[in-house]
XYZ file of C-alpha atoms in Angstrom:
404
model
C 0.140 0.535 -0.117
C 1.225 3.690 -0.366
C 3.284 5.028 2.543
C 1.459 7.328 4.690
C 2.753 9.400 7.355
C 0.297 10.837 10.176
C 1.630 13.558 12.421
C 0.311 14.756 15.277
C 1.629 18.539 16.880
C 0.514 19.916 20.226
C 0.822 22.710 22.177
C -0.522 22.401 25.915
C 0.136 24.400 29.109
C 0.469 23.006 32.090
C 0.497 24.693 35.529
C 2.812 24.053 38.542
C 3.389 20.426 38.876
C 5.754 17.069 38.835
C 3.966 15.124 35.775
C 7.034 12.682 35.217
C 9.085 12.726 37.867
C 13.474 11.742 37.373
C 15.553 9.744 40.079
C 15.427 12.479 42.474
C 11.471 13.382 42.473
C 11.872 16.258 40.724
C 10.549 16.618 37.375
C 11.965 15.401 34.257
C 14.217 18.193 32.298
C 16.511 18.248 29.077
C 18.702 21.025 27.655
C 17.443 22.497 24.345
C 18.977 25.307 22.421
C 21.458 25.862 25.026
C 19.219 26.407 28.412
C 16.852 24.440 30.453
C 13.335 22.746 29.592
C 10.804 21.150 31.041
C 10.207 17.481 29.617
C 8.087 15.162 29.953
C 9.210 11.751 28.122
C 7.911 9.919 25.342
C 7.394 6.804 27.912
C 5.101 8.367 30.341
C 2.630 9.820 27.706
C 2.546 6.913 26.036
C 1.474 5.141 28.669
C -1.485 7.115 29.583
C -2.160 7.106 25.916
C -2.679 3.262 26.355
C -4.679 3.688 29.376
C -6.884 6.378 27.352
C -7.848 3.524 25.186
C -9.707 1.699 27.922
C -10.232 4.420 30.284
C -12.077 5.860 27.682
C -13.292 2.909 26.166
C -12.238 4.430 22.772
C -11.120 0.439 21.989
C -13.437 -3.133 22.153
C -10.969 -4.440 25.211
C -11.111 -7.434 22.521
C -8.547 -5.059 20.449
C -6.764 -4.579 23.265
C -3.472 -5.736 24.958
C -1.851 -6.661 28.214
C 1.793 -5.744 29.026
C 3.049 -7.625 32.077
C 5.383 -10.265 33.769
C 2.922 -11.939 35.418
C 1.995 -13.551 31.677
C 1.902 -17.203 33.086
C -0.782 -16.250 35.405
C -2.997 -14.504 33.028
C -3.036 -16.819 30.707
C -3.554 -20.147 33.359
C -6.972 -17.778 34.262
C -8.181 -18.085 30.583
C -6.960 -21.887 30.600
C -8.967 -22.804 34.207
C -11.949 -20.417 32.282
C -12.151 -22.723 28.882
C -11.831 -26.003 31.533
C -12.934 -26.034 34.701
C -11.523 -29.071 35.253
C -7.565 -28.460 35.145
C -6.539 -27.087 38.625
C -5.011 -24.141 39.294
C -1.378 -25.294 39.606
C -1.578 -27.586 36.337
C -3.125 -24.509 34.790
C 0.194 -22.931 35.786
C 2.479 -25.078 34.188
C 0.673 -25.662 30.928
C 0.492 -21.506 30.584
C 4.358 -21.645 31.134
C 5.304 -24.361 28.989
C 3.279 -22.769 26.112
C 4.609 -19.250 26.422
C 8.376 -20.654 26.221
C 7.612 -22.522 23.372
C 5.386 -19.641 21.465
C 7.551 -16.933 22.465
C 11.171 -18.289 22.906
C 10.815 -16.474 26.688
C 11.616 -17.999 29.779
C 9.264 -18.476 32.546
C 10.816 -19.040 36.052
C 10.008 -18.367 39.569
C 9.878 -14.678 40.677
C 12.456 -13.076 43.366
C 9.955 -12.837 45.752
C 8.434 -15.888 46.718
C 5.335 -15.010 47.886
C 2.798 -12.264 47.515
C 0.489 -10.815 49.420
C -3.939 -11.861 47.962
C -7.264 -11.224 49.344
C -9.953 -14.268 50.254
C -13.361 -14.371 48.904
C -14.286 -12.950 52.431
C -12.333 -10.143 51.546
C -9.339 -11.143 53.791
C -5.553 -10.476 53.186
C -3.331 -13.757 52.953
C -0.351 -14.972 51.755
C 0.191 -16.915 48.727
C 3.118 -18.400 46.912
C 4.020 -16.112 43.903
C 3.190 -17.588 40.300
C 6.393 -18.182 37.516
C 6.677 -14.856 35.653
C 8.825 -13.964 32.485
C 12.073 -12.522 33.438
C 10.839 -8.991 30.990
C 7.239 -7.682 30.529
C 5.411 -10.080 28.125
C 2.987 -7.734 25.258
C 0.315 -10.078 24.462
C -3.382 -8.992 22.770
C -6.293 -10.772 23.844
C -6.542 -12.962 20.806
C -3.210 -14.421 21.331
C -3.807 -15.103 24.783
C -7.367 -16.570 24.005
C -5.180 -18.681 20.885
C -2.790 -20.233 23.466
C -5.737 -20.673 25.857
C -7.070 -22.734 23.517
C -4.428 -24.772 22.846
C -2.989 -25.873 26.218
C -6.639 -27.105 27.002
C -5.987 -29.064 23.938
C -2.994 -30.228 24.456
C -3.494 -30.313 28.558
C -3.151 -34.488 28.848
C 0.452 -34.344 28.074
C 1.633 -30.575 26.847
C 5.366 -31.592 26.974
C 4.508 -33.794 24.501
C 1.542 -32.515 22.356
C 4.614 -29.179 22.116
C 7.151 -31.110 21.008
C 5.002 -32.168 17.684
C 6.549 -29.732 15.096
C 3.098 -29.050 13.791
C 1.659 -27.710 17.514
C 4.713 -25.912 18.072
C 4.368 -23.645 14.814
C 0.525 -23.582 15.741
C 1.734 -21.371 19.280
C 4.423 -18.994 17.804
C 1.821 -18.563 15.243
C -1.185 -17.752 17.370
C 1.208 -15.366 19.631
C 2.935 -13.739 16.749
C -0.543 -13.129 14.638
C -3.930 -10.663 15.290
C -2.145 -8.277 17.102
C -3.682 -5.584 19.170
C -3.999 -2.348 18.309
C -1.647 -1.442 21.174
C 0.968 -3.713 19.895
C 0.787 -2.656 16.627
C 1.019 0.980 17.257
C 3.793 0.408 19.919
C 5.500 -2.373 18.884
C 6.845 -5.043 21.028
C 10.498 -6.946 21.879
C 11.407 -9.667 23.097
C 15.124 -10.121 23.709
C 14.959 -13.856 23.787
C 13.504 -13.950 20.171
C 13.552 -11.193 17.577
C 11.023 -13.317 15.115
C 8.826 -12.064 17.740
C 9.490 -8.296 17.376
C 6.656 -6.139 16.243
C 7.912 -3.089 14.810
C 6.502 0.465 16.285
C 4.060 2.126 13.579
C 4.285 5.019 15.690
C 7.191 7.550 17.269
C 6.487 9.482 20.347
C 8.874 11.959 20.935
C 9.698 13.488 24.724
C 7.840 17.127 25.105
C 9.820 19.833 26.063
C 8.693 23.119 27.042
C 8.713 25.827 24.280
C 10.396 28.770 27.257
C 13.502 28.364 29.592
C 12.126 26.187 32.167
C 13.882 25.848 36.386
C 12.519 24.294 38.656
C 10.807 25.162 41.367
C 10.356 23.891 45.099
C 7.717 23.529 47.746
C 8.185 23.470 51.132
C 4.844 21.807 52.711
C 3.482 20.920 56.432
C 1.199 18.692 57.177
C -0.590 19.273 60.926
C -1.811 16.392 63.006
C -5.359 16.838 63.852
C -4.994 15.417 67.200
C -2.825 18.184 68.533
C -3.224 19.970 71.204
C -3.090 23.984 71.250
C 0.062 22.924 73.091
C 1.535 21.552 70.636
C 1.804 23.912 67.980
C 4.302 21.752 65.485
C 3.544 20.531 61.888
C 3.026 16.266 62.430
C 4.956 16.456 59.001
C 7.385 18.586 57.366
C 8.716 18.030 53.533
C 9.410 19.029 49.968
C 7.972 19.230 46.831
C 9.475 19.861 43.493
C 7.635 21.524 40.211
C 7.877 23.280 37.057
C 4.887 25.155 35.272
C 5.798 24.899 31.267
C 4.046 25.699 27.697
C 4.570 22.231 26.364
C 5.384 20.936 22.824
C 4.474 17.537 22.200
C 5.182 15.434 18.882
C 3.822 12.296 17.692
C 4.291 10.444 14.585
C 2.472 7.492 12.934
C 3.081 5.176 9.681
C -0.318 3.803 9.045
C 1.458 2.129 6.412
C 3.700 -0.103 8.829
C 0.417 0.081 11.345
C -1.553 -1.755 8.653
C 1.460 -4.174 8.683
C 1.156 -4.657 11.895
C -2.748 -5.141 11.924
C -2.556 -7.955 8.805
C -5.404 -8.664 7.778
C -8.211 -7.245 10.469
C -9.048 -7.776 13.823
C -12.273 -9.121 12.589
C -12.671 -11.743 9.542
C -16.182 -9.939 8.832
C -13.841 -6.563 8.299
C -11.321 -5.074 5.208
C -8.196 -4.116 6.494
C -9.005 -0.558 6.083
C -11.979 -0.459 8.624
C -9.477 -1.091 11.680
C -6.582 0.632 10.307
C -8.626 4.109 10.381
C -10.862 3.132 14.023
C -6.595 2.304 15.547
C -6.010 5.952 13.695
C -8.784 7.813 15.190
C -7.971 6.006 18.837
C -4.787 6.895 18.978
C -5.235 10.735 17.723
C -7.588 10.956 20.588
C -6.458 9.105 22.911
C -2.872 11.341 22.699
C -4.273 14.890 22.171
C -6.283 14.116 24.976
C -4.474 12.077 27.598
C -2.318 13.173 30.459
C 0.592 12.023 33.452
C -0.781 11.773 36.175
C 2.867 12.665 38.194
C 2.013 14.056 41.633
C -1.974 14.784 40.355
C -3.503 14.988 43.564
C -0.940 17.888 45.011
C -0.852 19.737 41.704
C -4.526 19.036 39.767
C -3.086 19.822 36.571
C -5.822 18.920 34.399
C -4.988 20.965 31.458
C -5.694 20.274 27.253
C -4.226 21.316 24.639
C -4.287 24.752 23.373
C -3.962 23.684 19.812
C -3.216 20.530 17.795
C -1.847 20.041 14.316
C -2.767 16.863 12.411
C -0.487 16.661 9.502
C -1.233 13.416 6.454
C 1.542 13.026 3.953
C 3.315 10.442 2.186
C 6.610 12.182 2.383
C 8.420 10.868 5.503
C 7.591 12.559 9.616
C 8.111 15.987 10.641
C 8.159 17.678 13.855
C 9.012 21.155 14.186
C 10.267 21.700 17.654
C 13.164 23.922 16.006
C 10.782 26.663 15.544
C 11.383 26.391 19.410
C 15.541 26.028 19.490
C 15.554 29.585 20.244
C 13.630 29.462 23.271
C 10.150 31.283 23.837
C 10.177 34.507 25.663
C 7.242 35.738 28.307
C 5.451 38.792 26.478
C 5.256 41.761 27.912
C 1.824 40.392 29.904
C 3.590 37.934 30.536
C 2.602 33.992 28.705
C 4.389 32.163 26.527
C 1.326 30.102 24.059
C 0.674 33.455 21.990
C 4.621 33.215 20.780
C 4.153 29.987 20.627
C 1.673 29.662 17.902
C 3.026 32.587 15.982
C 6.637 30.281 15.528
C 4.397 27.468 14.600
C 2.512 29.358 12.274
C 5.695 31.200 10.357
C 7.996 27.820 10.613
C 5.568 25.121 9.235
C 5.125 26.832 5.811
C 8.532 27.354 5.182
C 9.576 23.927 6.229
C 7.175 22.344 3.494
C 8.265 25.135 0.863
C 11.660 23.747 1.533
C 10.862 20.053 1.800
C 7.746 19.302 2.180
C 4.953 17.352 -0.526
C 2.405 20.266 -0.598
C -0.062 18.501 -3.171
C 0.103 15.452 -0.843
C 0.011 16.719 2.517
C -3.187 17.581 4.326
C -3.534 19.601 7.455
C -6.094 20.239 10.339
C -6.431 22.854 12.955
C -7.441 22.445 16.412
C -7.055 24.792 18.363
C -8.855 27.069 21.998
C -8.622 30.607 22.191
C -7.588 34.073 20.692
C -3.644 33.117 21.949
C -3.916 30.673 18.820
C -5.447 32.296 15.773
C -1.978 32.898 14.412
C -2.573 29.080 13.211
C -5.661 29.664 11.065
C -4.059 29.681 8.001
C -2.846 26.407 8.717
C -5.366 24.251 7.454
C -8.555 23.304 7.642
C -10.043 24.466 10.722
C -12.372 22.096 12.828
C -14.837 22.918 15.829
C -14.063 19.369 18.220
C -11.552 17.307 18.968
C -14.220 14.749 17.757
C -14.819 16.355 14.709
C -10.605 16.239 13.631
C -10.778 12.533 14.894
C -13.357 11.377 12.295
C -12.148 14.048 9.635
C -8.311 12.474 10.017
C -9.722 8.873 10.175
C -11.917 9.385 6.687
C -8.979 10.557 5.026
C -6.749 7.724 5.991
C -9.361 5.654 4.859
C -9.094 7.338 1.328
C -5.791 7.273 1.073
C -5.615 3.541 1.634
C -7.984 2.545 -1.047
C -6.201 4.545 -3.326
C -3.669 2.764 -5.914
C -0.350 2.706 -4.905
């Protein structure tokens, strides 16, 4: 199919917050253009994007995957769900052997041999911990269902069953087809078996502030409610680091790679265009609307992007972060958003004139307030996120159906 690239650019202002912490507890930062910037890691935003799929029901659970070390326990539950006669210990053994055969990843006892679990009455008890994979394993709901069915089929003697070349090949084929949308978007890496890897269709940049940012520190105290008038001291004191910033966020989606990862579609009754469009729409919606929740109870930093620019092209992904290589300085009245919007409005046409394929590039703009009005001329204005998502999804479907 045609090479199709989707770029999502967003300007988002966050108040005092600590969205994504480093190993010292301070907000992550980076030096760009010779000055310190606020930074939110790509992993932090990819994580909340994946969570948004499920939390906001943008995708059916059957179209999503699970990334966990507890994959044997997860698969064992599906095995007993299929066949209630299989005891828990046997289900774990079946799950471990099937996963090792299908993925090449070792399933072994965890470092902690026991874990706390709740009884049916709600009390906590110590249980023997189930075996785990050495690292996070990413499997789709359909792959888990297929592997569970395979395990039940060979339950009488799973070792001998999986030694059969045909059954071994089936296990590998089940684990490496019918990928979930999140696996197709964000990829999968298995160190023990390169053939099991899935190339990510999406690249997410570290979000950085368009201006210089220096972290600040808040000194706080907590009062003991049971203190008497004679006890005037604080029950607890501490500090928390924070910053505030106008962030430039960017993600690139290779639609053709997404289509290749999804294969012939998640459902047998639909063409490939349908699940690809559904995945693209879910990604654009979730990436734009999601928000890392670090220290959110402390800061309540619930904001949405002030401006979103989405581009569909056939050339290559293009980030416009260089518009902010020279840091934006606050206006006399304060604020960075107006100047950041003006920078993008000036920079994007210049880059596209010099390098872009203007004939094949489509652009949509979603913006809020007068401070972003410089972006108006960049492309088709959309009145809402839902309208933006629908327009982008339809354009992707149309491009996919064009002859290569």
